[in-house]
Amino acid sequence: MVSVQASRSIPKATDAQKLELLSKVKCFIFDCDGVIWLGDKVIDGVPETLDMLRSMGKKCFFVTNNSTKSRAGYMSKFRSLGLNVSAEEIYSSSYAAAAYLESINFKKKVYVIGEVGIQEELDMKGIRHLGGPGDADKRVTLKSGEFMEHDPEVGAVVVGFDRNINYYKIQYATLCIRENPGCMFIATNRDAVTHLTDAQEWAGNGSMVGAIVGSTKREPTVVGKPSGFMLENISASLGLKPDQICMVGDRLDTDIMFGKNGGLTTSLVLSGVTTEEVLNHPDNKVIPDFVLPALPDLLTVKEKAMVAA
Amino acid sequence: MVSVQASRSIPKATDAQKLELLSKVKCFIFDCDGVIWLGDKVIDGVPETLDMLRSMGKKCFFVTNNSTKSRAGYMSKFRSLGLNVSAEEIYSSSYAAAAYLESINFKKKVYVIGEVGIQEELDMKGIRHLGGPGDADKRVTLKSGEFMEHDPEVGAVVVGFDRNINYYKIQYATLCIRENPGCMFIATNRDAVTHLTDAQEWAGNGSMVGAIVGSTKREPTVVGKPSGFMLENISASLGLKPDQICMVGDRLDTDIMFGKNGGLTTSLVLSGVTTEEVLNHPDNKVIPDFVLPALPDLLTVKEKAMVAA
């Protein structure tokens, strides 16, 4: 017997619901691609929407799993698109790694697989580090009796996307994790693919992390999306309850799921990869609290919201 | 209440059991390190034992997960140790990869992550390939609009140990697996570490395979130990039942488990990493059919065995 499931329709937020969202939520966490911009173009109305939220006293964070740049480095991307944000509003996975180590009062050295973004964030926290771009051209000869020294003071290996990944780095990280007692294994994220260029999808940090999992048989602590650390770090620093924070994203299975897992309020925008058809499909089990055609749809209640605020 | 488990003792094979082993088994599969040699020294009596087995008409295979050399290339290692073996007796994981592709009548191209051993074995089977050492120095610039072409005729990616692993190879393999319909993902093995030099353990092919798992979210077909392909390939080529084949190894959790999973007769030798204490420990659940102090202990029944044969 074929079961025909009734079609459903999850409505877009009404003006009353938008006002409810703006009243309840004190902090917005934005996924960027598909929400703030599409490719290299800001979505129309986003700058005005961000201005409105800030003038209402809302905190804004822009989240990216890209670890190749620091928060400061990522600002140039925002500014080149005409978006005026501060470094403190950017929550890159490179920053998450440094913030995580700070949160546990880490005092040893870090071995870095990754690019300059991680190094810069560690420097900002005063955490000593080695590896990273400096090991890009190192080679292992594997001649008879070859022995690779490693620093016994390394207490954490941080693995982020690294276009110069090589066997030297893999072996160095493996030695630290296997041989230094208590050495941690931290991943900025495990994304399978990443959009390094608009032309195609590129193997992501899932590859660098997978290489170290494969030689250590250890699972990493992930600090970027979809881990809980970032949410705990934001809610603790602001003194907010989870549902006073809203995750805004264009992907059900990552952004919205991530928000729901953390007990956050969630808003799906239809300006990115998720269509209404996918949202309303009977197979979809991830239902956001609010649905907006695009982030700037909040501007329809701007006047009422500003009065209420 | 503390439960005290009675100690047990798994006895070493008696002469009668050795004769039973030599009567029943037609083919021996040897792990090498700890069985045939220790480091760079052949275990005393091994050459005479191999002579005895061959003169009784037994087939011998020497198994290694090392994929960096072909069977022909691996012969020099045996010969340098004074062991006279033929290329056909060596079962390297590089050969396993080529034999697997031949067994499924593969006609497309292979993209190789790995070293010359895999290339040589593919050449022996007439299988077209690209990648491997030729891509060792390739770099990805990731400038705006960068797009990496890949060959749509690639129908399998074979991943073996590669000291020149780089992002170019990772991305090329990822594109083939994700974008070429039906493209297979084959791993020579997933060993976490390998003994490339005697001085320390080195990150093994688990790293190269983990990198591709991480970007493709696909699990590989493994053709080396502890997969079943090698055993099926050997038993099919010789027309033997599994229990007529004996796996001889020094590791309970790899060699002996591997043999038992395939229904083989199993012999543990105590000349490698496994001690009697570990074998007899109550926590050990892997019980071999026969236990020998070392392979050459079979020589104690040489005269009786030769008469019976």
Coordinates of C-alpha atoms in Angstrom, one line a residue:
Chain A
M1 CA 0.0 0.0 0.0
V2 CA 1.3 3.4 -1.0
S3 CA 1.0 5.9 1.8
V4 CA 0.4 9.4 0.5
Q5 CA 1.4 12.0 3.1
A6 CA -0.5 15.2 3.2
S7 CA 1.6 18.1 2.0
R8 CA 2.3 20.7 4.6
S9 CA 3.2 24.3 4.4
I10 CA 5.4 26.0 7.0
P11 CA 4.3 29.6 6.8
K12 CA 6.7 32.6 6.5
A13 CA 6.9 34.8 9.5
T14 CA 4.0 37.3 9.8
D15 CA 4.8 40.9 11.0
A16 CA 3.6 39.9 14.5
Q17 CA 6.0 37.0 14.5
K18 CA 8.9 39.2 13.3
L19 CA 8.1 41.6 16.2
E20 CA 8.1 38.6 18.6
L21 CA 11.5 37.5 17.3
L22 CA 12.9 41.0 17.7
S23 CA 11.5 41.4 21.1
K24 CA 12.6 38.0 22.5
V25 CA 16.1 37.7 20.9
K26 CA 19.1 39.8 22.2
C27 CA 21.8 38.3 20.0
F28 CA 21.8 37.1 16.4
I29 CA 24.3 34.6 15.1
F30 CA 24.5 34.8 11.3
D31 CA 25.8 32.2 8.9
C32 CA 27.3 34.4 6.1
D33 CA 27.0 32.8 2.7
G34 CA 23.3 32.7 1.6
V35 CA 22.3 35.0 4.5
I36 CA 24.5 38.1 4.4
W37 CA 26.0 37.6 0.9
L38 CA 25.7 35.4 -2.1
G39 CA 29.1 34.6 -3.6
D40 CA 30.7 38.0 -3.8
K41 CA 27.6 40.2 -3.6
V42 CA 25.8 41.4 -0.5
I43 CA 22.1 40.6 -0.4
D44 CA 20.1 43.8 -1.0
G45 CA 18.9 45.4 2.3
V46 CA 21.3 43.5 4.6
P47 CA 23.4 46.6 5.6
E48 CA 20.1 48.4 6.6
T49 CA 18.9 45.4 8.5
L50 CA 22.1 45.1 10.5
D51 CA 21.9 48.9 11.2
M52 CA 18.4 48.3 12.6
L53 CA 19.4 45.4 14.8
R54 CA 22.4 47.3 16.2
S55 CA 20.3 50.4 16.9
M56 CA 17.9 48.2 18.8
G57 CA 20.9 47.1 20.9
K58 CA 21.1 43.6 19.5
K59 CA 24.5 41.8 19.5
C60 CA 25.5 40.4 16.1
F61 CA 28.0 37.6 15.4
F62 CA 29.0 36.5 11.9
V63 CA 30.0 32.9 12.0
T64 CA 32.4 31.2 9.6
N65 CA 34.1 27.8 9.6
N66 CA 36.9 29.3 7.5
S67 CA 40.0 29.1 9.6
T68 CA 42.5 30.4 7.1
K69 CA 42.0 34.0 8.2
S70 CA 41.9 35.5 11.7
R71 CA 39.0 37.7 12.7
A72 CA 41.0 40.8 11.8
G73 CA 41.9 39.2 8.5
Y74 CA 38.3 38.3 7.8
M75 CA 37.2 42.0 8.2
S76 CA 38.7 42.9 4.9
K77 CA 36.2 40.5 3.2
F78 CA 33.3 42.3 5.0
R79 CA 34.7 45.7 4.2
S80 CA 35.3 44.8 0.5
L81 CA 31.5 44.1 0.4
G82 CA 30.6 47.4 2.0
L83 CA 29.7 45.8 5.4
N84 CA 31.0 47.7 8.4
V85 CA 31.6 45.1 11.1
S86 CA 34.1 45.0 14.0
A87 CA 36.6 42.2 14.5
E88 CA 34.7 41.2 17.7
E89 CA 31.6 40.5 15.7
I90 CA 33.3 37.9 13.6
Y91 CA 33.4 34.4 15.0
S92 CA 35.7 32.4 12.8
S93 CA 36.7 28.9 13.6
S94 CA 40.3 30.1 14.0
Y95 CA 39.1 32.4 16.8
A96 CA 37.1 29.6 18.2
A97 CA 40.2 27.5 18.6
A98 CA 42.1 30.2 20.5
A99 CA 39.0 31.0 22.6
Y100 CA 38.6 27.4 23.5
L101 CA 42.2 27.1 24.6
E102 CA 41.8 30.3 26.6
S103 CA 38.7 28.9 28.2
I104 CA 40.6 26.0 29.6
N105 CA 43.5 28.1 30.7
F106 CA 45.9 26.4 28.4
K107 CA 49.6 27.1 29.1
K108 CA 51.5 24.7 26.8
K109 CA 52.5 25.1 23.2
V110 CA 50.2 24.4 20.2
Y111 CA 51.3 22.6 17.0
V112 CA 49.3 24.1 14.1
I113 CA 48.2 22.4 11.0
G114 CA 46.6 25.3 9.2
E115 CA 47.2 28.8 7.9
V116 CA 47.9 32.2 9.2
G117 CA 44.5 32.8 10.7
I118 CA 45.0 30.3 13.5
Q119 CA 48.5 31.7 14.2
E120 CA 47.2 35.2 14.5
E121 CA 44.4 34.3 16.8
L122 CA 46.8 32.3 19.1
D123 CA 49.1 35.3 19.1
M124 CA 46.2 37.5 20.2
K125 CA 45.6 35.2 23.2
G126 CA 49.4 35.0 24.0
I127 CA 49.4 31.2 23.3
R128 CA 52.8 29.9 22.0
H129 CA 52.7 27.9 18.8
L130 CA 54.8 26.2 16.1
G131 CA 54.1 24.6 12.8
G132 CA 51.6 26.2 10.4
P133 CA 52.9 27.9 7.3
G134 CA 56.5 27.7 8.5
D135 CA 56.4 23.9 7.9
A136 CA 55.0 24.2 4.4
D137 CA 58.1 23.2 2.6
K138 CA 59.5 20.6 5.0
R139 CA 60.1 17.2 3.7
V140 CA 60.7 13.8 5.3
T141 CA 63.5 11.8 3.7
L142 CA 62.9 8.5 5.5
K143 CA 66.5 7.4 5.1
S144 CA 67.6 4.4 7.3
G145 CA 67.5 5.3 11.0
E146 CA 65.5 8.5 10.4
F147 CA 64.0 9.9 13.6
M148 CA 61.8 13.0 13.8
E149 CA 62.2 15.0 16.9
H150 CA 59.1 16.7 18.4
D151 CA 58.6 19.3 21.1
P152 CA 57.5 17.6 24.4
E153 CA 55.9 21.0 25.4
V154 CA 53.2 20.7 22.8
G155 CA 50.0 20.1 24.7
A156 CA 47.5 20.6 21.8
V157 CA 47.4 20.1 18.1
V158 CA 45.0 22.5 16.3
V159 CA 44.0 21.3 12.8
G160 CA 42.4 23.8 10.4
F161 CA 42.3 23.9 6.6
D162 CA 45.8 23.8 5.2
R163 CA 46.5 24.0 1.4
N164 CA 50.1 23.2 2.2
I165 CA 49.3 20.0 4.2
N166 CA 52.3 17.6 3.9
Y167 CA 53.7 14.4 5.4
Y168 CA 56.0 16.3 7.7
K169 CA 53.1 18.1 9.4
I170 CA 51.0 14.9 9.6
Q171 CA 53.9 13.0 11.3
Y172 CA 54.7 15.9 13.6
A173 CA 51.1 16.2 14.7
T174 CA 50.8 12.4 15.1
L175 CA 53.9 12.3 17.3
C176 CA 52.6 15.0 19.6
I177 CA 49.2 13.4 20.0
R178 CA 50.5 9.9 20.4
E179 CA 53.5 10.6 22.6
N180 CA 52.9 13.8 24.6
P181 CA 50.9 12.8 27.7
G182 CA 47.5 14.5 27.6
C183 CA 48.1 16.3 24.3
M184 CA 44.7 17.5 22.9
F185 CA 43.5 17.2 19.3
I186 CA 41.4 20.2 18.3
A187 CA 39.7 20.7 15.0
T188 CA 38.4 24.0 13.8
N189 CA 35.7 22.1 11.8
R190 CA 35.3 18.9 9.8
D191 CA 33.6 20.3 6.7
A192 CA 34.0 17.9 3.8
V193 CA 34.1 20.6 1.2
T194 CA 34.6 24.3 1.2
H195 CA 34.1 27.1 -1.3
L196 CA 37.6 28.4 -1.7
T197 CA 36.7 29.6 -5.2
D198 CA 33.3 30.1 -6.8
A199 CA 34.3 27.8 -9.6
Q200 CA 34.0 24.5 -7.8
E201 CA 33.9 22.8 -4.4
W202 CA 37.3 22.1 -2.8
A203 CA 38.3 19.4 -0.3
G204 CA 37.8 21.0 3.1
N205 CA 39.2 20.6 6.6
G206 CA 37.6 17.2 6.8
S207 CA 40.7 16.0 4.9
M208 CA 43.2 17.5 7.3
V209 CA 41.3 16.2 10.3
G210 CA 40.8 12.8 8.7
A211 CA 44.5 12.5 8.1
I212 CA 45.2 12.9 11.8
V213 CA 42.3 10.7 12.9
G214 CA 43.7 8.0 10.6
S215 CA 47.1 7.9 12.2
T216 CA 46.1 8.6 15.8
K217 CA 42.8 6.7 16.1
R218 CA 41.7 9.7 18.2
E219 CA 38.6 11.8 17.6
P220 CA 39.1 15.6 17.8
T221 CA 37.4 18.2 19.9
V222 CA 35.6 20.4 17.2
V223 CA 35.3 24.1 18.1
G224 CA 33.6 25.5 15.0
K225 CA 30.1 24.7 13.6
P226 CA 28.3 22.4 14.5
S227 CA 30.0 22.1 17.9
G228 CA 28.5 23.4 21.1
F229 CA 31.6 25.4 22.2
M230 CA 30.9 28.5 20.2
L231 CA 27.3 28.8 21.5
E232 CA 28.4 28.2 25.1
N233 CA 31.2 30.8 24.6
I234 CA 28.8 33.4 23.2
S235 CA 26.0 32.8 25.7
A236 CA 28.4 32.8 28.7
S237 CA 30.2 36.0 27.5
L238 CA 26.9 37.8 27.1
G239 CA 25.1 36.2 30.1
L240 CA 22.1 35.2 27.9
K241 CA 19.9 32.1 28.0
P242 CA 20.1 30.0 24.8
D243 CA 16.6 31.0 23.5
Q244 CA 17.6 34.7 23.7
I245 CA 20.1 33.9 20.9
C246 CA 18.9 33.3 17.4
M247 CA 20.8 31.3 14.8
V248 CA 20.1 32.6 11.3
G249 CA 21.1 30.4 8.5
D250 CA 20.1 29.1 5.0
R251 CA 20.8 25.4 5.7
L252 CA 18.5 23.1 7.6
D253 CA 20.9 20.3 8.3
T254 CA 23.8 22.4 9.5
D255 CA 22.8 26.0 10.6
I256 CA 19.2 25.3 11.9
M257 CA 20.1 21.9 13.3
F258 CA 23.1 23.4 15.0
G259 CA 20.9 26.1 16.6
K260 CA 18.2 23.7 17.7
N261 CA 20.8 21.3 19.3
G262 CA 22.0 24.3 21.4
G263 CA 18.5 25.3 22.4
L264 CA 18.7 28.5 20.4
T265 CA 15.9 30.3 18.6
T266 CA 16.3 29.5 14.9
S267 CA 15.5 31.4 11.7
L268 CA 15.7 30.0 8.3
V269 CA 16.2 32.4 5.4
L270 CA 15.2 31.3 1.9
S271 CA 17.9 33.4 0.2
G272 CA 20.5 30.6 0.1
V273 CA 20.5 26.9 -0.6
T274 CA 17.2 25.9 1.0
T275 CA 14.0 26.3 -1.1
E276 CA 10.4 26.3 0.2
E277 CA 10.0 22.9 -1.5
V278 CA 12.8 21.4 0.5
L279 CA 11.5 23.0 3.7
N280 CA 8.0 21.7 3.2
H281 CA 9.0 18.3 2.0
P282 CA 7.6 15.5 4.2
D283 CA 11.1 14.1 4.6
N284 CA 12.4 17.2 6.2
K285 CA 12.4 16.8 10.0
V286 CA 14.1 20.1 10.9
I287 CA 11.6 22.8 11.5
P288 CA 12.9 26.3 12.2
D289 CA 11.1 28.6 14.7
F290 CA 10.9 31.4 12.0
V291 CA 11.1 31.4 8.2
L292 CA 12.0 34.6 6.3
P293 CA 12.3 35.0 2.6
A294 CA 15.5 36.8 3.3
L295 CA 17.1 38.6 6.3
P296 CA 16.0 42.1 5.1
D297 CA 12.3 41.1 5.4
L298 CA 12.7 42.1 9.0
L299 CA 12.7 45.7 7.7
T300 CA 9.0 45.5 7.1
V301 CA 8.5 45.9 10.9
K302 CA 11.3 48.4 11.4
E303 CA 9.2 51.3 12.6
K304 CA 7.1 49.3 15.1
A305 CA 10.2 47.4 16.3
M306 CA 12.1 50.6 16.9
V307 CA 9.3 52.1 18.9
A308 CA 9.0 48.9 21.0
A309 CA 12.7 48.7 21.6
Chain B
M1 CA 32.5 -8.8 45.1
V2 CA 35.8 -9.2 43.2
S3 CA 35.8 -12.0 40.8
V4 CA 39.1 -13.8 40.4
Q5 CA 39.3 -15.6 37.1
A6 CA 41.3 -18.8 37.0
S7 CA 44.5 -18.4 35.0
R8 CA 44.7 -20.4 31.9
S9 CA 47.6 -21.6 29.8
I10 CA 47.3 -22.2 26.1
P11 CA 49.9 -24.8 25.4
K12 CA 52.5 -24.6 22.7
A13 CA 52.0 -27.1 19.9
T14 CA 53.2 -30.7 20.5
D15 CA 55.1 -32.6 17.8
A16 CA 51.8 -34.4 17.1
Q17 CA 50.0 -31.1 16.6
K18 CA 52.8 -29.8 14.3
L19 CA 52.4 -32.9 12.2
E20 CA 48.7 -32.4 12.1
L21 CA 49.3 -28.8 11.0
L22 CA 51.7 -29.8 8.3
S23 CA 49.4 -32.6 7.1
K24 CA 46.2 -30.5 6.9
V25 CA 47.5 -27.2 5.5
K26 CA 48.5 -26.8 1.9
C27 CA 49.3 -23.1 1.9
F28 CA 51.0 -20.8 4.5
I29 CA 50.4 -17.1 4.6
F30 CA 53.2 -15.4 6.6
D31 CA 53.2 -12.0 8.2
C32 CA 56.8 -11.0 7.9
D33 CA 58.0 -8.8 10.8
G34 CA 58.2 -10.9 13.9
V35 CA 57.7 -14.1 12.0
I36 CA 60.3 -14.2 9.2
W37 CA 62.5 -11.4 10.4
L38 CA 63.0 -9.0 13.3
G39 CA 63.9 -5.5 12.2
D40 CA 66.7 -6.2 9.6
K41 CA 67.7 -9.7 10.8
V42 CA 66.2 -13.0 9.6
I43 CA 65.1 -15.2 12.5
D44 CA 67.4 -18.2 12.9
G45 CA 66.2 -21.3 11.1
V46 CA 63.6 -19.5 9.0
P47 CA 65.3 -20.3 5.6
E48 CA 65.6 -24.0 6.5
T49 CA 61.9 -24.0 7.6
L50 CA 60.8 -22.4 4.3
D51 CA 62.9 -25.0 2.4
M52 CA 61.2 -27.8 4.3
L53 CA 57.7 -26.4 3.5
R54 CA 58.5 -26.0 -0.2
S55 CA 59.9 -29.5 -0.4
M56 CA 56.7 -30.8 1.0
G57 CA 54.9 -29.0 -1.8
K58 CA 53.4 -26.2 0.4
K59 CA 52.5 -22.9 -1.2
C60 CA 54.0 -19.9 0.7
F61 CA 52.9 -16.3 0.6
F62 CA 54.6 -13.4 2.3
V63 CA 52.1 -10.7 3.2
T64 CA 52.8 -7.0 3.7
N65 CA 50.6 -4.0 3.9
N66 CA 53.5 -1.9 2.6
S67 CA 52.3 -0.5 -0.8
T68 CA 55.3 1.6 -1.6
K69 CA 57.0 -1.2 -3.4
S70 CA 55.7 -3.6 -6.0
R71 CA 56.2 -7.4 -5.5
A72 CA 59.3 -7.2 -7.7
G73 CA 60.5 -4.2 -5.7
Y74 CA 59.9 -6.0 -2.5
M75 CA 62.1 -9.0 -3.6
S76 CA 65.2 -7.0 -3.0
K77 CA 64.3 -6.7 0.7
F78 CA 64.0 -10.5 1.0
R79 CA 67.2 -11.1 -1.0
S80 CA 69.2 -8.6 1.1
L81 CA 68.2 -10.8 4.0
G82 CA 69.4 -14.0 2.3
L83 CA 65.8 -15.2 1.7
N84 CA 65.2 -16.7 -1.8
V85 CA 61.6 -16.0 -2.7
S86 CA 59.9 -15.4 -6.0
A87 CA 57.8 -12.3 -6.8
E88 CA 54.7 -14.5 -7.0
E89 CA 55.1 -15.5 -3.4
I90 CA 55.0 -11.9 -2.2
Y91 CA 51.5 -10.5 -1.5
S92 CA 52.0 -6.7 -1.1
S93 CA 49.0 -4.4 -0.7
S94 CA 50.1 -2.7 -3.9
Y95 CA 49.6 -6.1 -5.7
A96 CA 46.3 -6.6 -3.9
A97 CA 45.0 -3.3 -5.4
A98 CA 45.9 -4.3 -8.9
A99 CA 44.6 -7.9 -8.4
Y100 CA 41.3 -6.5 -7.1
L101 CA 40.8 -4.3 -10.1
E102 CA 41.7 -7.2 -12.4
S103 CA 39.2 -9.5 -10.6
I104 CA 36.4 -7.0 -11.4
N105 CA 37.5 -6.6 -15.0
F106 CA 38.2 -2.9 -14.5
K107 CA 38.8 -1.1 -17.8
K108 CA 38.9 2.6 -16.8
K109 CA 41.7 4.7 -15.5
V110 CA 43.1 4.8 -11.9
Y111 CA 44.1 7.9 -10.0
V112 CA 46.9 7.0 -7.6
I113 CA 47.7 8.5 -4.3
G114 CA 50.7 6.5 -3.4
E115 CA 54.2 5.6 -4.5
V116 CA 55.9 3.6 -7.3
G117 CA 54.8 0.2 -6.0
I118 CA 51.1 0.8 -7.0
Q119 CA 52.1 2.1 -10.4
E120 CA 54.3 -0.9 -11.2
E121 CA 51.6 -3.4 -10.2
L122 CA 49.0 -1.5 -12.3
D123 CA 51.4 -1.6 -15.2
M124 CA 51.8 -5.4 -14.8
K125 CA 48.0 -5.8 -15.2
G126 CA 47.9 -3.3 -18.1
I127 CA 45.7 -0.9 -16.1
R128 CA 46.0 2.8 -17.1
H129 CA 46.8 5.2 -14.3
L130 CA 47.7 8.8 -13.5
G131 CA 48.8 10.7 -10.4
G132 CA 51.2 9.1 -7.9
P133 CA 54.8 10.3 -7.8
G134 CA 54.2 12.5 -10.8
D135 CA 52.0 14.8 -8.8
A136 CA 54.4 15.2 -5.9
D137 CA 55.3 18.7 -6.6
K138 CA 52.0 20.1 -7.8
R139 CA 50.5 23.0 -5.9
V140 CA 47.1 24.6 -5.8
T141 CA 47.2 28.4 -6.0
L142 CA 43.5 29.0 -5.2
K143 CA 43.4 32.3 -7.0
S144 CA 40.0 33.8 -7.7
G145 CA 38.0 31.6 -10.2
E146 CA 40.5 28.7 -9.9
F147 CA 39.1 25.5 -11.3
M148 CA 40.9 22.1 -11.2
E149 CA 40.2 19.9 -14.2
H150 CA 40.0 16.2 -13.7
D151 CA 39.9 13.2 -16.0
P152 CA 36.3 11.9 -16.4
E153 CA 37.7 8.5 -17.4
V154 CA 39.0 7.9 -13.9
G155 CA 36.9 5.0 -12.5
A156 CA 38.9 4.3 -9.3
V157 CA 41.0 6.1 -6.9
V158 CA 43.6 3.9 -5.2
V159 CA 45.1 5.3 -2.0
G160 CA 48.3 3.9 -0.6
F161 CA 51.0 5.3 1.7
D162 CA 52.4 8.5 0.1
R163 CA 55.2 10.5 1.7
N164 CA 54.5 13.2 -0.9
I165 CA 50.8 13.6 -0.1
N166 CA 49.7 17.1 -0.9
Y167 CA 46.5 19.2 -1.4
Y168 CA 46.6 18.8 -5.2
K169 CA 46.4 15.0 -4.8
I170 CA 43.7 15.2 -2.2
Q171 CA 41.5 17.6 -4.3
Y172 CA 42.1 15.5 -7.5
A173 CA 41.0 12.3 -5.8
T174 CA 38.1 14.0 -4.2
L175 CA 36.9 15.4 -7.5
C176 CA 37.1 11.9 -9.1
I177 CA 35.2 10.2 -6.3
R178 CA 32.5 12.9 -5.9
E179 CA 32.0 13.7 -9.6
N180 CA 32.8 10.7 -11.8
P181 CA 29.7 8.4 -11.7
G182 CA 30.5 5.1 -10.1
C183 CA 34.1 6.0 -9.3
M184 CA 35.5 3.5 -6.7
F185 CA 37.6 4.4 -3.7
I186 CA 40.1 1.6 -2.9
A187 CA 42.6 1.6 0.0
T188 CA 45.6 -0.6 0.1
N189 CA 45.2 -0.6 3.9
R190 CA 44.3 1.7 6.8
D191 CA 47.2 1.0 9.2
A192 CA 47.5 3.9 11.7
V193 CA 51.3 3.7 11.9
T194 CA 54.0 2.0 9.9
H195 CA 57.6 1.1 10.5
L196 CA 59.3 3.1 7.8
T197 CA 62.5 3.3 9.9
D198 CA 63.4 1.3 12.9
A199 CA 63.9 4.5 14.9
Q200 CA 60.2 5.4 15.5
E201 CA 56.6 4.7 14.3
W202 CA 55.5 6.8 11.3
A203 CA 52.0 7.9 10.4
G204 CA 50.7 5.2 8.1
N205 CA 48.2 5.0 5.2
G206 CA 45.4 5.6 7.7
S207 CA 46.3 9.3 7.2
M208 CA 46.1 9.3 3.4
V209 CA 42.8 7.3 3.5
G210 CA 41.5 9.5 6.3
A211 CA 42.1 12.6 4.2
I212 CA 39.9 11.2 1.4
V213 CA 37.2 9.9 3.7
G214 CA 37.1 13.3 5.3
S215 CA 36.4 15.1 2.0
T216 CA 34.2 12.5 0.3
K217 CA 32.3 11.1 3.3
R218 CA 32.8 7.7 1.5
E219 CA 34.3 4.6 3.0
P220 CA 36.9 2.8 1.0
T221 CA 37.2 -0.8 -0.2
V222 CA 40.2 -2.1 1.6
V223 CA 42.2 -4.8 -0.3
G224 CA 45.2 -5.4 2.1
K225 CA 45.1 -6.8 5.7
P226 CA 42.6 -7.2 7.3
S227 CA 40.2 -7.4 4.4
G228 CA 38.8 -10.6 3.0
F229 CA 39.9 -9.9 -0.6
M230 CA 43.4 -11.2 -0.3
L231 CA 42.2 -14.5 1.3
E232 CA 39.5 -15.0 -1.3
N233 CA 42.0 -14.2 -4.1
I234 CA 44.6 -16.8 -2.7
S235 CA 42.1 -19.5 -2.0
A236 CA 40.4 -19.1 -5.4
S237 CA 43.7 -19.1 -7.3
L238 CA 44.8 -22.3 -5.5
G239 CA 41.4 -24.0 -5.3
L240 CA 41.7 -24.5 -1.6
K241 CA 39.2 -24.5 1.2
P242 CA 39.9 -21.8 3.9
D243 CA 41.1 -24.2 6.6
Q244 CA 43.7 -25.7 4.2
I245 CA 45.3 -22.2 4.4
C246 CA 47.2 -21.2 7.6
M247 CA 47.8 -17.6 8.6
V248 CA 51.0 -17.4 10.5
G249 CA 51.5 -14.2 12.5
D250 CA 52.8 -12.6 15.7
R251 CA 49.8 -10.3 16.4
L252 CA 46.6 -11.6 17.9
D253 CA 44.4 -8.6 17.1
T254 CA 45.5 -8.3 13.5
D255 CA 47.1 -11.5 12.0
I256 CA 45.3 -14.1 14.0
M257 CA 42.0 -12.3 14.0
F258 CA 42.3 -11.7 10.2
G259 CA 42.9 -15.5 9.7
K260 CA 40.0 -16.5 12.0
N261 CA 37.6 -14.1 10.3
G262 CA 38.4 -15.8 7.0
G263 CA 37.9 -19.3 8.4
L264 CA 41.6 -20.1 8.0
T265 CA 43.8 -22.2 10.2
T266 CA 45.8 -19.9 12.4
S267 CA 49.3 -20.2 14.0
L268 CA 50.6 -17.7 16.5
V269 CA 54.4 -17.4 16.8
L270 CA 55.9 -15.9 20.0
S271 CA 58.9 -14.5 18.2
G272 CA 57.4 -11.1 17.7
V273 CA 55.2 -8.7 19.7
T274 CA 52.9 -11.2 21.5
T275 CA 54.2 -12.7 24.7
E276 CA 52.8 -15.8 26.4
E277 CA 51.5 -13.6 29.2
V278 CA 49.4 -11.6 26.7
L279 CA 48.2 -14.8 25.0
N280 CA 47.2 -16.3 28.3
H281 CA 45.7 -13.2 29.8
P282 CA 42.0 -13.6 30.7
D283 CA 41.2 -10.5 28.6
N284 CA 42.5 -12.1 25.4
K285 CA 39.6 -13.5 23.4
V286 CA 41.6 -14.4 20.3
I287 CA 42.8 -18.0 20.6
P288 CA 44.9 -19.3 17.7
D289 CA 44.7 -23.0 16.5
F290 CA 48.4 -23.5 17.1
V291 CA 51.1 -21.7 19.1
L292 CA 54.7 -22.0 18.2
P293 CA 57.7 -20.3 20.0
A294 CA 58.9 -19.4 16.6
L295 CA 58.4 -20.6 13.0
P296 CA 61.5 -22.8 13.0
D297 CA 60.1 -24.9 15.7
L298 CA 58.4 -26.8 12.9
L299 CA 61.9 -28.2 12.1
T300 CA 61.6 -30.5 15.2
V301 CA 59.2 -32.7 13.1
K302 CA 61.1 -32.4 9.9
E303 CA 62.0 -36.0 9.4
K304 CA 58.6 -37.4 10.3
A305 CA 56.8 -34.7 8.2
M306 CA 59.0 -35.4 5.1
V307 CA 58.3 -39.1 5.3
A308 CA 54.5 -38.5 5.7
A309 CA 54.4 -36.0 2.8

